[in-house]
CSV table of C-alpha atoms in Angstrom, one decimal:
chain,number,residue,atom,x,y,z
P,1,MET,CA,-6.3,-17.3,-26.1
P,2,ILE,CA,-6.5,-14.1,-28.1
P,3,ASP,CA,-9.5,-15.4,-30.1
P,4,GLY,CA,-11.2,-16.4,-26.9
P,5,LEU,CA,-10.7,-12.9,-25.4
P,6,GLN,CA,-12.0,-11.3,-28.6
P,7,GLU,CA,-15.1,-13.5,-28.5
P,8,ILE,CA,-15.7,-12.5,-24.8
P,9,LEU,CA,-15.3,-8.8,-25.5
P,10,TYR,CA,-17.6,-9.1,-28.5
P,11,THR,CA,-20.2,-10.8,-26.3
P,12,LEU,CA,-19.9,-8.1,-23.6
P,13,ARG,CA,-20.2,-5.3,-26.2
P,14,GLN,CA,-23.4,-6.8,-27.5
P,15,ASN,CA,-24.9,-6.5,-24.0
P,16,LYS,CA,-23.4,-3.2,-22.8
P,17,LEU,CA,-26.2,-2.3,-20.4
P,18,ARG,CA,-26.4,-5.7,-18.8
P,19,THR,CA,-22.6,-6.0,-18.5
P,20,ALA,CA,-22.4,-2.5,-17.0
P,21,LEU,CA,-25.1,-3.1,-14.4
P,22,THR,CA,-23.5,-6.5,-13.4
P,23,ALA,CA,-20.1,-4.9,-13.1
P,24,PHE,CA,-21.4,-2.1,-11.1
P,25,GLY,CA,-22.9,-4.5,-8.6
P,26,VAL,CA,-19.5,-6.1,-8.1
P,27,PHE,CA,-17.8,-2.7,-8.0
P,28,TRP,CA,-20.1,-1.3,-5.4
P,29,GLY,CA,-19.8,-4.4,-3.2
P,30,ILE,CA,-16.0,-4.3,-2.9
P,31,PHE,CA,-16.0,-0.4,-2.8
P,32,MET,CA,-18.4,-0.4,0.2
P,33,LEU,CA,-16.5,-3.2,2.0
P,34,ILE,CA,-13.2,-1.2,1.7
P,35,LEU,CA,-14.9,1.9,3.0
P,36,LEU,CA,-16.4,0.1,5.9
P,37,LEU,CA,-13.1,-1.5,6.8
P,38,GLY,CA,-11.3,1.8,6.6
P,39,ALA,CA,-14.0,3.5,8.8
P,40,GLY,CA,-13.8,0.7,11.3
P,41,ARG,CA,-10.0,1.0,11.5
P,42,GLY,CA,-10.4,4.7,12.0
P,43,MET,CA,-12.8,4.2,14.9
P,44,GLN,CA,-10.5,1.6,16.4
P,45,ASN,CA,-7.4,3.9,16.1
P,46,GLY,CA,-9.4,6.7,17.7
P,47,VAL,CA,-10.6,4.7,20.7
P,48,LEU,CA,-7.2,3.1,21.3
P,49,ASP,CA,-5.6,6.6,21.0
P,50,SER,CA,-7.8,7.7,23.9
P,51,PHE,CA,-5.4,5.6,26.1
P,52,ALA,CA,-2.9,8.4,25.4
P,53,ASP,CA,0.7,7.5,25.9
P,54,ASN,CA,0.3,4.5,28.3
P,55,ALA,CA,1.2,1.0,27.3
P,56,LEU,CA,-1.8,-1.2,27.4
P,57,ASP,CA,-0.3,-3.5,30.0
P,58,THR,CA,0.5,-0.7,32.5
P,59,ILE,CA,-0.6,-1.1,36.1
P,60,ILE,CA,-1.0,1.9,38.4
P,61,VAL,CA,-1.4,1.5,42.2
P,62,TRP,CA,-2.1,4.3,44.6
P,63,SER,CA,-3.1,4.5,48.3
P,64,GLY,CA,-6.3,5.5,50.1
P,65,THR,CA,-7.7,5.2,53.6
P,66,THR,CA,-8.7,2.0,55.3
P,67,ALA,CA,-12.4,1.1,55.3
P,68,VAL,CA,-12.2,-2.2,57.3
P,69,ALA,CA,-10.7,-2.6,60.8
P,70,TYR,CA,-8.0,-5.2,60.8
P,71,LYS,CA,-5.4,-6.5,63.3
P,72,GLY,CA,-5.9,-3.7,65.8
P,73,HIS,CA,-5.9,-0.9,63.2
P,74,GLY,CA,-8.9,1.3,63.1
P,75,LEU,CA,-10.8,2.9,60.2
P,76,GLY,CA,-9.6,5.9,58.2
P,77,ARG,CA,-5.9,5.0,58.4
P,78,ARG,CA,-4.0,6.6,55.6
P,79,ILE,CA,-1.7,4.1,53.7
P,80,ALA,CA,1.7,5.5,52.7
P,81,TYR,CA,4.0,3.7,50.3
P,82,THR,CA,7.8,3.8,50.6
P,83,ASP,CA,10.9,2.7,48.7
P,84,ASP,CA,10.8,-0.6,50.6
P,85,ASP,CA,7.4,-1.4,49.0
P,86,ILE,CA,9.0,-1.0,45.5
P,87,ALA,CA,11.9,-3.2,46.5
P,88,ALA,CA,9.6,-5.9,47.9
P,89,ILE,CA,7.5,-6.0,44.7
P,90,ARG,CA,10.7,-6.2,42.6
P,91,GLN,CA,12.2,-9.0,44.7
P,92,GLN,CA,9.1,-11.1,45.6
P,93,LEU,CA,7.1,-11.1,42.4
P,94,ASP,CA,8.7,-12.9,39.5
P,95,GLY,CA,6.3,-11.6,36.9
P,96,VAL,CA,7.3,-8.0,37.2
P,97,ARG,CA,9.2,-6.6,34.2
P,98,PHE,CA,9.4,-3.0,35.5
P,99,VAL,CA,8.3,-1.4,38.7
P,100,THR,CA,8.9,2.1,40.0
P,101,GLY,CA,7.4,4.8,42.1
P,102,ALA,CA,6.7,8.5,41.6
P,103,ASN,CA,7.0,11.0,44.5
P,104,SER,CA,5.3,14.3,44.3
P,105,MET,CA,5.7,17.6,46.1
P,106,GLY,CA,2.7,19.2,44.4
P,107,GLU,CA,3.1,22.6,42.7
P,108,GLY,CA,6.5,24.2,42.7
P,109,THR,CA,7.6,27.7,41.6
P,110,VAL,CA,9.5,27.3,38.4
P,111,THR,CA,11.5,30.3,37.1
P,112,TYR,CA,13.5,30.9,34.0
P,113,GLU,CA,15.0,34.4,33.7
P,114,GLN,CA,12.0,36.8,34.1
P,115,LYS,CA,9.3,34.1,33.5
P,116,THR,CA,7.6,32.2,36.3
P,117,GLY,CA,5.1,29.4,36.4
P,118,PHE,CA,3.6,26.9,38.9
P,119,PHE,CA,3.9,23.3,37.9
P,120,ASP,CA,3.8,19.9,39.5
P,121,VAL,CA,7.2,18.5,40.4
P,122,PHE,CA,7.9,14.7,40.6
P,123,GLY,CA,10.8,12.6,41.6
P,124,ILE,CA,11.3,9.5,39.5
P,125,ASP,CA,14.0,7.0,38.6
P,126,ASP,CA,15.1,5.6,35.2
P,127,LYS,CA,12.4,2.9,35.2
P,128,TYR,CA,9.6,5.5,34.9
P,129,PHE,CA,10.1,6.3,31.2
P,130,GLN,CA,10.9,2.6,30.5
P,131,ILE,CA,7.4,1.8,31.8
P,132,ARG,CA,5.9,4.7,30.0
P,133,ASP,CA,7.9,4.1,26.8
P,134,GLN,CA,5.2,5.5,24.6
P,135,VAL,CA,5.6,9.1,26.0
P,136,PRO,CA,7.5,10.9,23.3
P,137,ILE,CA,10.6,13.0,24.1
P,138,PRO,CA,10.9,15.4,21.2
P,139,SER,CA,14.2,16.9,22.4
P,140,GLY,CA,16.9,15.8,24.8
P,141,ARG,CA,16.7,12.6,26.8
P,142,SER,CA,14.9,11.1,29.8
P,143,ILE,CA,16.4,10.6,33.3
P,144,ASN,CA,18.9,7.7,33.4
P,145,LEU,CA,20.5,5.6,36.0
P,146,LEU,CA,23.6,7.8,36.5
P,147,ASP,CA,21.3,10.9,37.1
P,148,ASP,CA,19.8,9.1,40.0
P,149,HIS,CA,23.0,7.5,41.4
P,150,GLN,CA,25.0,10.7,41.2
P,151,THR,CA,22.1,12.9,42.5
P,152,ARG,CA,22.4,15.2,39.5
P,153,LYS,CA,20.5,18.4,39.5
P,154,VAL,CA,18.7,17.9,36.2
P,155,ALA,CA,15.1,18.0,35.1
P,156,VAL,CA,12.9,16.7,32.3
P,157,ILE,CA,10.1,19.2,31.6
P,158,GLY,CA,6.8,18.9,29.8
P,159,THR,CA,5.9,20.8,26.6
P,160,ALA,CA,3.5,23.0,28.5
P,161,VAL,CA,6.3,24.0,30.9
P,162,ARG,CA,8.6,24.7,27.9
P,163,ASP,CA,5.9,26.8,26.1
P,164,ARG,CA,5.3,28.9,29.2
P,165,LEU,CA,8.9,29.6,30.2
P,166,PHE,CA,10.9,29.4,26.9
P,167,GLY,CA,8.3,29.5,24.0
P,168,ALA,CA,6.9,26.8,21.8
P,169,ASP,CA,9.7,27.0,19.2
P,170,ALA,CA,12.6,27.1,21.7
P,171,ASN,CA,14.9,24.3,22.6
P,172,PRO,CA,15.4,24.5,26.4
P,173,VAL,CA,17.9,21.6,26.7
P,174,GLY,CA,21.0,22.7,28.5
P,175,LYS,CA,19.2,25.8,30.0
P,176,MET,CA,19.1,26.5,33.7
P,177,ILE,CA,15.8,26.8,35.6
P,178,GLN,CA,15.0,27.3,39.2
P,179,VAL,CA,12.5,25.2,41.1
P,180,ASN,CA,11.8,26.6,44.5
P,181,ASN,CA,15.0,28.6,44.2
P,182,ILE,CA,17.0,25.3,43.4
P,183,ASN,CA,19.0,25.4,40.1
P,184,LEU,CA,18.3,22.5,37.8
P,185,THR,CA,19.5,21.9,34.2
P,186,VAL,CA,16.9,20.9,31.6
P,187,ILE,CA,18.0,17.7,29.9
P,188,GLY,CA,14.9,16.8,28.0
P,189,VAL,CA,11.3,17.7,27.0
P,190,PHE,CA,8.5,15.3,26.9
P,191,HIS,CA,4.9,15.5,25.7
P,192,ASP,CA,2.3,13.5,27.8
P,193,ARG,CA,-1.2,13.4,26.5
P,194,ASN,CA,-2.7,12.0,29.7
P,195,ASN,CA,-5.5,14.0,31.4
P,196,ASN,CA,-6.1,15.9,28.1
P,197,GLY,CA,-2.5,17.0,28.0
P,198,ARG,CA,-2.4,18.4,31.5
P,199,ASP,CA,0.3,15.8,32.4
P,200,SER,CA,2.7,17.9,30.2
P,201,GLU,CA,2.4,20.6,32.9
P,202,ARG,CA,5.0,18.7,35.0
P,203,LEU,CA,8.7,18.5,35.8
P,204,TYR,CA,10.5,15.2,36.5
P,205,VAL,CA,13.8,15.2,38.5
P,206,PRO,CA,15.9,12.2,39.6
P,207,TYR,CA,14.5,10.4,42.6
P,208,SER,CA,17.6,10.9,44.7
P,209,THR,CA,17.8,14.6,43.8
P,210,PHE,CA,14.1,15.0,44.7
P,211,THR,CA,14.5,13.3,48.0
P,212,LYS,CA,17.6,15.2,49.2
P,213,THR,CA,16.8,18.6,47.6
P,214,PHE,CA,13.1,18.9,48.5
P,215,GLY,CA,13.2,16.8,51.7
P,216,ARG,CA,10.4,14.4,50.8
P,217,GLY,CA,12.0,11.3,52.4
P,218,ASN,CA,11.5,7.9,50.9
P,219,GLN,CA,7.7,8.4,50.2
P,220,VAL,CA,6.1,7.0,47.1
P,221,HIS,CA,2.8,8.4,46.0
P,222,VAL,CA,2.1,6.2,43.0
P,223,ILE,CA,3.5,2.8,41.9
P,224,TRP,CA,3.8,2.0,38.2
P,225,ALA,CA,4.4,-1.5,37.0
P,226,ARG,CA,4.5,-3.6,33.8
P,227,PRO,CA,4.5,-7.4,33.6
P,228,LYS,CA,7.0,-9.5,31.8
P,229,ASP,CA,6.0,-10.8,28.3
P,230,GLY,CA,3.6,-13.7,28.6
P,231,VAL,CA,2.7,-12.9,32.2
P,232,ASP,CA,-1.0,-12.3,33.0
P,233,GLY,CA,-1.2,-8.6,33.9
P,234,PHE,CA,-4.5,-9.1,35.8
P,235,ALA,CA,-3.0,-11.8,38.0
P,236,LEU,CA,0.1,-9.6,38.6
P,237,GLU,CA,-2.1,-6.7,39.6
P,238,GLN,CA,-3.8,-8.8,42.3
P,239,ASP,CA,-0.4,-10.1,43.5
P,240,ILE,CA,0.9,-6.6,43.9
P,241,ILE,CA,-2.2,-5.5,45.8
P,242,ALA,CA,-2.1,-8.6,48.1
P,243,LEU,CA,1.6,-8.0,48.8
P,244,LEU,CA,1.0,-4.3,49.7
P,245,LYS,CA,-2.0,-5.2,51.9
P,246,LYS,CA,0.1,-7.7,53.8
P,247,ARG,CA,3.0,-5.3,54.3
P,248,HIS,CA,0.7,-2.5,55.5
P,249,GLY,CA,-1.7,-4.6,57.7
P,250,VAL,CA,-4.7,-4.0,55.5
P,251,SER,CA,-7.7,-6.4,55.5
P,252,PRO,CA,-7.9,-8.6,52.3
P,253,ASP,CA,-11.5,-7.4,52.0
P,254,ASP,CA,-10.6,-3.7,52.1
P,255,ARG,CA,-11.0,-2.1,48.7
P,256,ARG,CA,-10.4,1.5,49.6
P,257,ALA,CA,-7.0,1.3,51.3
P,258,ILE,CA,-5.1,0.1,48.2
P,259,GLN,CA,-6.5,0.9,44.8
P,260,SER,CA,-5.3,0.2,41.3
P,261,PHE,CA,-6.0,0.6,37.6
P,262,ASN,CA,-4.9,-1.8,34.9
P,263,PHE,CA,-4.9,-0.4,31.3
P,264,ALA,CA,-5.4,-3.9,30.0
P,265,GLU,CA,-9.0,-4.0,31.3
P,266,PRO,CA,-10.5,-1.2,29.1
P,267,ALA,CA,-8.2,-2.3,26.3
P,268,LYS,CA,-9.6,-5.8,26.5
P,269,MET,CA,-13.1,-4.5,26.4
P,270,VAL,CA,-12.4,-2.2,23.4
P,271,LYS,CA,-10.7,-4.9,21.4
P,272,GLY,CA,-13.6,-7.3,22.1
P,273,LEU,CA,-16.0,-4.6,20.9
P,274,PHE,CA,-14.1,-4.1,17.7
P,275,VAL,CA,-14.0,-7.8,17.0
P,276,ALA,CA,-17.8,-7.6,17.0
P,277,ILE,CA,-17.8,-4.4,14.9
P,278,ASN,CA,-15.4,-5.9,12.4
P,279,ALA,CA,-17.4,-9.1,12.2
P,280,PHE,CA,-20.5,-6.9,11.5
P,281,ILE,CA,-18.6,-4.9,8.8
P,282,TRP,CA,-17.5,-8.1,7.1
P,283,PHE,CA,-21.1,-9.5,7.3
P,284,VAL,CA,-22.5,-6.3,5.7
P,285,GLY,CA,-19.7,-6.0,3.1
P,286,LEU,CA,-19.8,-9.7,2.1
P,287,GLY,CA,-23.6,-9.4,1.9
P,288,THR,CA,-23.2,-6.5,-0.6
P,289,LEU,CA,-20.6,-8.5,-2.5
P,290,MET,CA,-22.9,-11.5,-2.7
P,291,ALA,CA,-25.6,-9.4,-4.3
P,292,GLY,CA,-23.1,-8.6,-7.0
P,293,ILE,CA,-22.1,-12.2,-7.3
P,294,VAL,CA,-25.7,-13.3,-7.6
P,295,GLY,CA,-26.0,-10.8,-10.4
P,296,ILE,CA,-23.0,-12.4,-12.2
P,297,SER,CA,-24.6,-15.9,-11.8
P,298,ASN,CA,-27.9,-14.7,-13.2
P,299,ILE,CA,-26.2,-13.0,-16.2
P,300,MET,CA,-24.2,-16.2,-16.9
P,301,ILE,CA,-27.4,-18.2,-16.9
P,302,ILE,CA,-29.0,-15.8,-19.3
P,303,THR,CA,-25.9,-15.8,-21.5
P,304,VAL,CA,-25.9,-19.6,-21.6
P,305,LYS,CA,-29.5,-19.6,-22.6
P,306,GLU,CA,-29.0,-17.1,-25.3
P,307,ARG,CA,-26.0,-18.9,-26.7
P,308,THR,CA,-27.4,-22.4,-26.5
P,309,ARG,CA,-27.6,-22.8,-30.3
P,310,GLU,CA,-24.1,-21.5,-30.7
P,311,ILE,CA,-22.8,-23.9,-28.1
P,312,GLY,CA,-24.5,-26.8,-29.9
P,313,ILE,CA,-22.9,-25.8,-33.2
P,314,ARG,CA,-19.5,-25.5,-31.6
P,315,LYS,CA,-19.9,-29.0,-30.0
P,316,ALA,CA,-21.0,-30.4,-33.3
P,317,LEU,CA,-17.8,-29.0,-34.9
P,318,GLY,CA,-15.7,-30.7,-32.3
P,319,ALA,CA,-15.4,-28.2,-29.4
P,320,THR,CA,-14.5,-29.9,-26.1
P,321,PRO,CA,-16.5,-29.3,-22.9
P,322,PHE,CA,-13.3,-27.8,-21.5
P,323,SER,CA,-13.1,-25.1,-24.2
P,324,ILE,CA,-16.8,-24.2,-23.7
P,325,VAL,CA,-16.5,-24.1,-19.9
P,326,SER,CA,-13.3,-22.1,-20.0
P,327,THR,CA,-14.7,-19.5,-22.4
P,328,LEU,CA,-17.8,-18.9,-20.2
P,329,LEU,CA,-15.8,-19.0,-17.0
P,330,LEU,CA,-13.2,-16.5,-18.3
P,331,GLU,CA,-16.1,-14.1,-19.1
P,332,SER,CA,-17.3,-14.3,-15.5
P,333,ILE,CA,-13.8,-13.9,-14.1
P,334,LEU,CA,-13.0,-10.9,-16.4
P,335,VAL,CA,-16.1,-9.0,-15.4
P,336,THR,CA,-15.6,-9.7,-11.7
P,337,SER,CA,-11.8,-8.9,-11.7
P,338,ILE,CA,-12.1,-5.6,-13.6
P,339,ALA,CA,-15.1,-4.4,-11.6
P,340,GLY,CA,-13.6,-5.6,-8.3
P,341,TYR,CA,-10.2,-4.1,-8.9
P,342,ALA,CA,-11.8,-0.8,-9.8
P,343,GLY,CA,-13.8,-0.8,-6.6
P,344,LEU,CA,-10.8,-1.8,-4.6
P,345,VAL,CA,-8.6,1.0,-6.0
P,346,LEU,CA,-11.3,3.7,-5.7
P,347,GLY,CA,-12.1,2.5,-2.1
P,348,VAL,CA,-8.5,2.6,-0.9
P,349,ALA,CA,-7.9,5.9,-2.7
P,350,LEU,CA,-11.0,7.4,-0.9
P,351,VAL,CA,-9.9,6.1,2.5
P,352,GLU,CA,-6.3,7.5,2.0
P,353,LEU,CA,-7.7,10.8,0.8
P,354,MET,CA,-9.9,11.0,3.9
P,355,ALA,CA,-6.9,10.3,6.1
P,356,TYR,CA,-4.8,12.9,4.3
P,357,GLY,CA,-7.6,15.5,4.6
P,358,ILE,CA,-7.9,14.9,8.3
P,359,GLN,CA,-4.2,15.3,8.7
P,360,VAL,CA,-3.8,18.4,6.6
P,361,SER,CA,-6.8,20.1,8.1
P,362,GLY,CA,-5.7,19.4,11.6
P,363,ALA,CA,-9.2,18.2,12.5
P,364,GLU,CA,-9.4,16.6,15.9
P,365,MET,CA,-12.0,13.9,16.2
P,366,GLU,CA,-12.0,12.2,19.6
P,367,PHE,CA,-12.9,8.7,18.5
P,368,PHE,CA,-11.9,8.7,14.8
P,369,LYS,CA,-8.2,8.9,13.7
P,370,ARG,CA,-6.1,7.6,10.8
P,371,PRO,CA,-8.6,5.6,8.7
P,372,GLU,CA,-6.7,3.0,6.8
P,373,VAL,CA,-7.1,-0.3,5.1
P,374,ASN,CA,-4.8,-3.3,5.7
P,375,PHE,CA,-3.2,-4.3,2.4
P,376,SER,CA,-3.4,-8.0,3.0
P,377,VAL,CA,-7.1,-7.7,3.9
P,378,ALA,CA,-7.8,-5.7,0.7
P,379,VAL,CA,-6.0,-8.3,-1.4
P,380,THR,CA,-7.8,-11.1,0.4
P,381,ALA,CA,-11.2,-9.4,-0.3
P,382,LEU,CA,-10.4,-9.1,-4.0
P,383,THR,CA,-9.1,-12.7,-4.2
P,384,LEU,CA,-12.3,-13.9,-2.5
P,385,LEU,CA,-14.4,-11.8,-4.9
P,386,VAL,CA,-12.7,-13.3,-8.0
P,387,ALA,CA,-12.9,-16.9,-6.6
P,388,VAL,CA,-16.6,-16.5,-5.8
P,389,GLY,CA,-17.2,-14.8,-9.2
P,390,ALA,CA,-15.6,-17.8,-10.9
P,391,LEU,CA,-17.7,-20.2,-8.9
P,392,ALA,CA,-20.8,-18.2,-9.9
P,393,GLY,CA,-20.0,-18.6,-13.6
P,394,PHE,CA,-18.9,-22.3,-13.2
P,395,MET,CA,-22.3,-23.8,-12.6
P,396,PRO,CA,-24.0,-22.3,-15.7
P,397,ALA,CA,-20.8,-23.1,-17.8
P,398,MET,CA,-20.9,-26.7,-16.7
P,399,ARG,CA,-24.6,-26.9,-17.5
P,400,ALA,CA,-23.9,-25.5,-21.0
P,401,ALA,CA,-21.1,-28.0,-21.6
P,402,LYS,CA,-23.4,-31.0,-20.8
P,403,ILE,CA,-26.1,-30.0,-23.3
P,404,PRO,CA,-26.2,-32.5,-26.2
P,405,PRO,CA,-25.4,-30.9,-29.6
P,406,VAL,CA,-28.7,-31.9,-31.1
P,407,GLU,CA,-30.8,-30.5,-28.3
P,408,ALA,CA,-28.7,-27.3,-28.3
P,409,MET,CA,-29.2,-26.7,-32.0
P,410,ARG,CA,-33.0,-27.1,-31.5
P,411,ALA,CA,-33.1,-24.4,-29.0
P,412,GLU,CA,-34.7,-21.1,-30.0
C-alpha cells in the first residue's frame, strides 16, 4: 500500500501543472456548489422569516359587510362575531386544534408614573399565545387559564410599550400600569414582528377582564385558528367560513362578509418556489462538478497513454489486472478527494463567515438571513464527487488492464 502511494505521488509530482489544474477544477466545482446551496438557504430563511412570528398553518378570519342579498337581509350589513361563534367552531369542527378570538377596544391611554402612551388594547384568552406560539416572550409569561377564569387585572405588554413607559433595559414584570385609569399588573413582555413590529405596540389582557372592565360585551373582532396535525388547513378554513356564513345568514356566494387569510397559502407557494430554485442550484453546481470530473477522466486517459509501456512491463513481470486498476483508480480518488474536501471546507467556512459577519454587523436584509449549509447535504455532495471521480478513473484503468503486454511494450 505504501509503495503504491509513493508511486502515485511520484507520478503526480512529475506532472505538477496538470495535476494542479485538474484538482482546481474539482475544487472549484464543490466550492461553488456549497456557496450556491448556502446562498439558497439564506434566501429561503429570509423569505420564510417575512412571515414574522406566525405559524405557517395559522388561519385568521375577520368580518366585513355583506355584498349579496340573502334570506331577507339587504346589502351592506355588518357581520359581528361573538363568543358563541368561537364555541360553535370548537364544538362542530373536529379538525380544529386551537381556536380563539381577539376583542379590541382600539387605542387606550396607558400610564406608568409620569409617562403616558396610546396603545391598542386587546382581550384574549389562554389559547391566543398557544396559536401564536412563535411569538417570543423575553420576560414574564403569557395569559393563562386562571387569569381568564378569575378575571385577574393583569396585562402582557409589547416591547414597544415597555420601551416607551419603562425603558428598553427595564423589566416591567410586577409593575402596575393604568389603562384608561384601570390598574393592571404587568405579567409579561412579548415581541411581535407582525406589521413591521407595530404589533408590539399592544397590550393583551384576559378576555373576561377585558369584557367586564372595558364593557365590550362578548364581541369578537378577529378569529384565530390552527388545525390539528394531519388536517388539511385549507379545507378547515373553508369549513370555518361555511359555518360562520350559515350562523350569520350570509350567502354562500358572498366573499366580502366573511374574509380569511391562511398562512399556509403563501408558505406553500414559497416552498414550491425554493424547490425549483434548489433544483436549479444543484443543476448548476453538478454541472460545474462534472466539468472537473471530465478533467479527471481526460487526465487519466493521458496518464494511461503515457504509462502504456510501463504497464506492459509490469504485466510481463506478473502484475495482475487488479493491481494495475487499483493503482490508477487510487490516483483518481486521491486527487478528487483532496481537492473536493478542500473545496468543501473552504465553501462551508466562507458561508459561516458570511453568516457571522451579518450577525455581528447587525445588517438587516429583508430577504436574506442566516446563510447555512446542511451538513448531510455537504457530505452527500463530497461522497458523490468521490464516487463519480472514481468512476471517471475506472474506465481508463480498465482499458489499461486489458492491454496485452507485447502491445503495451511496443507503444511509444
